Amino acid sequence: MGRVSKEQAQENRRRIVGTASRLFREQGTDGVSVADLMKAAGLTHGGFYKHFDSKEALVDEATARAFDGAEEQRVASTGAHDGDPEAALREFVDDYLSPEHRDDMAGGCPTAGLAVDMARGAAGSAARYTYTEGVRAFARQMAGDDEADDGLARLSTMVGAVILARAVHGDPLSDALLAAARAEVSR
């Protein structure tokens, strides 16, 4: 089999990182093997190490990709309500605390989807640093106009509600958690 072009190699790497970003949020970093990841990306297992030195290196990059995507979504949500930041925030909160977001773990917020993995991971890892900075940025977005409001309470309520709602999915408590968090954050 011949060598792939530089452009194809870059596309393969993007595909691996994008697939990993989704699978890690859905199944956890320990729940996805390199072989399963490469199969899901439509590539061979042996090709992984042409792109990454280790699975940890991929976790670092996939975490960054997930947070970049989340930031783009938040910016787009805000831009849809030019001139009315309160309406943008209300819509964002409603979307975030929706059954659709709860049910889309792979495409959902990395703050909720990767929380347990980051808590169990190495404190000095690039992924943990990226996650921490992503949480900081998310909290800033959730902050109100009051300078004393840092957005941490809203963020904690929202992310906690999504994590808990996912954990009890299938029970009416799941929807009740989302509704209670929406009511609390919207006050």
mmCIF file of C-alpha atoms in Angstrom, residues 2 17 28 52-53 61 77 94 121 132 154 170 173:
data_model
loop_
_atom_site.group_PDB
_atom_site.id
_atom_site.type_symbol
_atom_site.label_atom_id
_atom_site.label_comp_id
_atom_site.label_asym_id
_atom_site.label_seq_id
_atom_site.Cartn_x
_atom_site.Cartn_y
_atom_site.Cartn_z
ATOM 1 C CA GLY A 2 1.358 3.443 -0.933
ATOM 2 C CA VAL A 17 -9.362 13.671 16.891
ATOM 3 C CA GLY A 28 -15.174 8.091 28.757
ATOM 4 C CA PHE A 52 0.057 10.217 18.120
ATOM 5 C CA ASP A 53 2.786 9.153 20.525
ATOM 6 C CA GLU A 61 -5.916 17.040 21.665
ATOM 7 C CA SER A 77 -25.781 31.269 20.369
ATOM 8 C CA ASP A 94 -32.862 26.239 27.842
ATOM 9 C CA GLY A 121 -6.756 11.897 35.318
ATOM 10 C CA THR A 132 -9.793 23.852 33.520
ATOM 11 C CA ARG A 154 -24.886 28.953 37.301
ATOM 12 C CA GLY A 170 -35.164 6.780 32.129
ATOM 13 C CA LEU A 173 -36.242 12.327 38.146
#
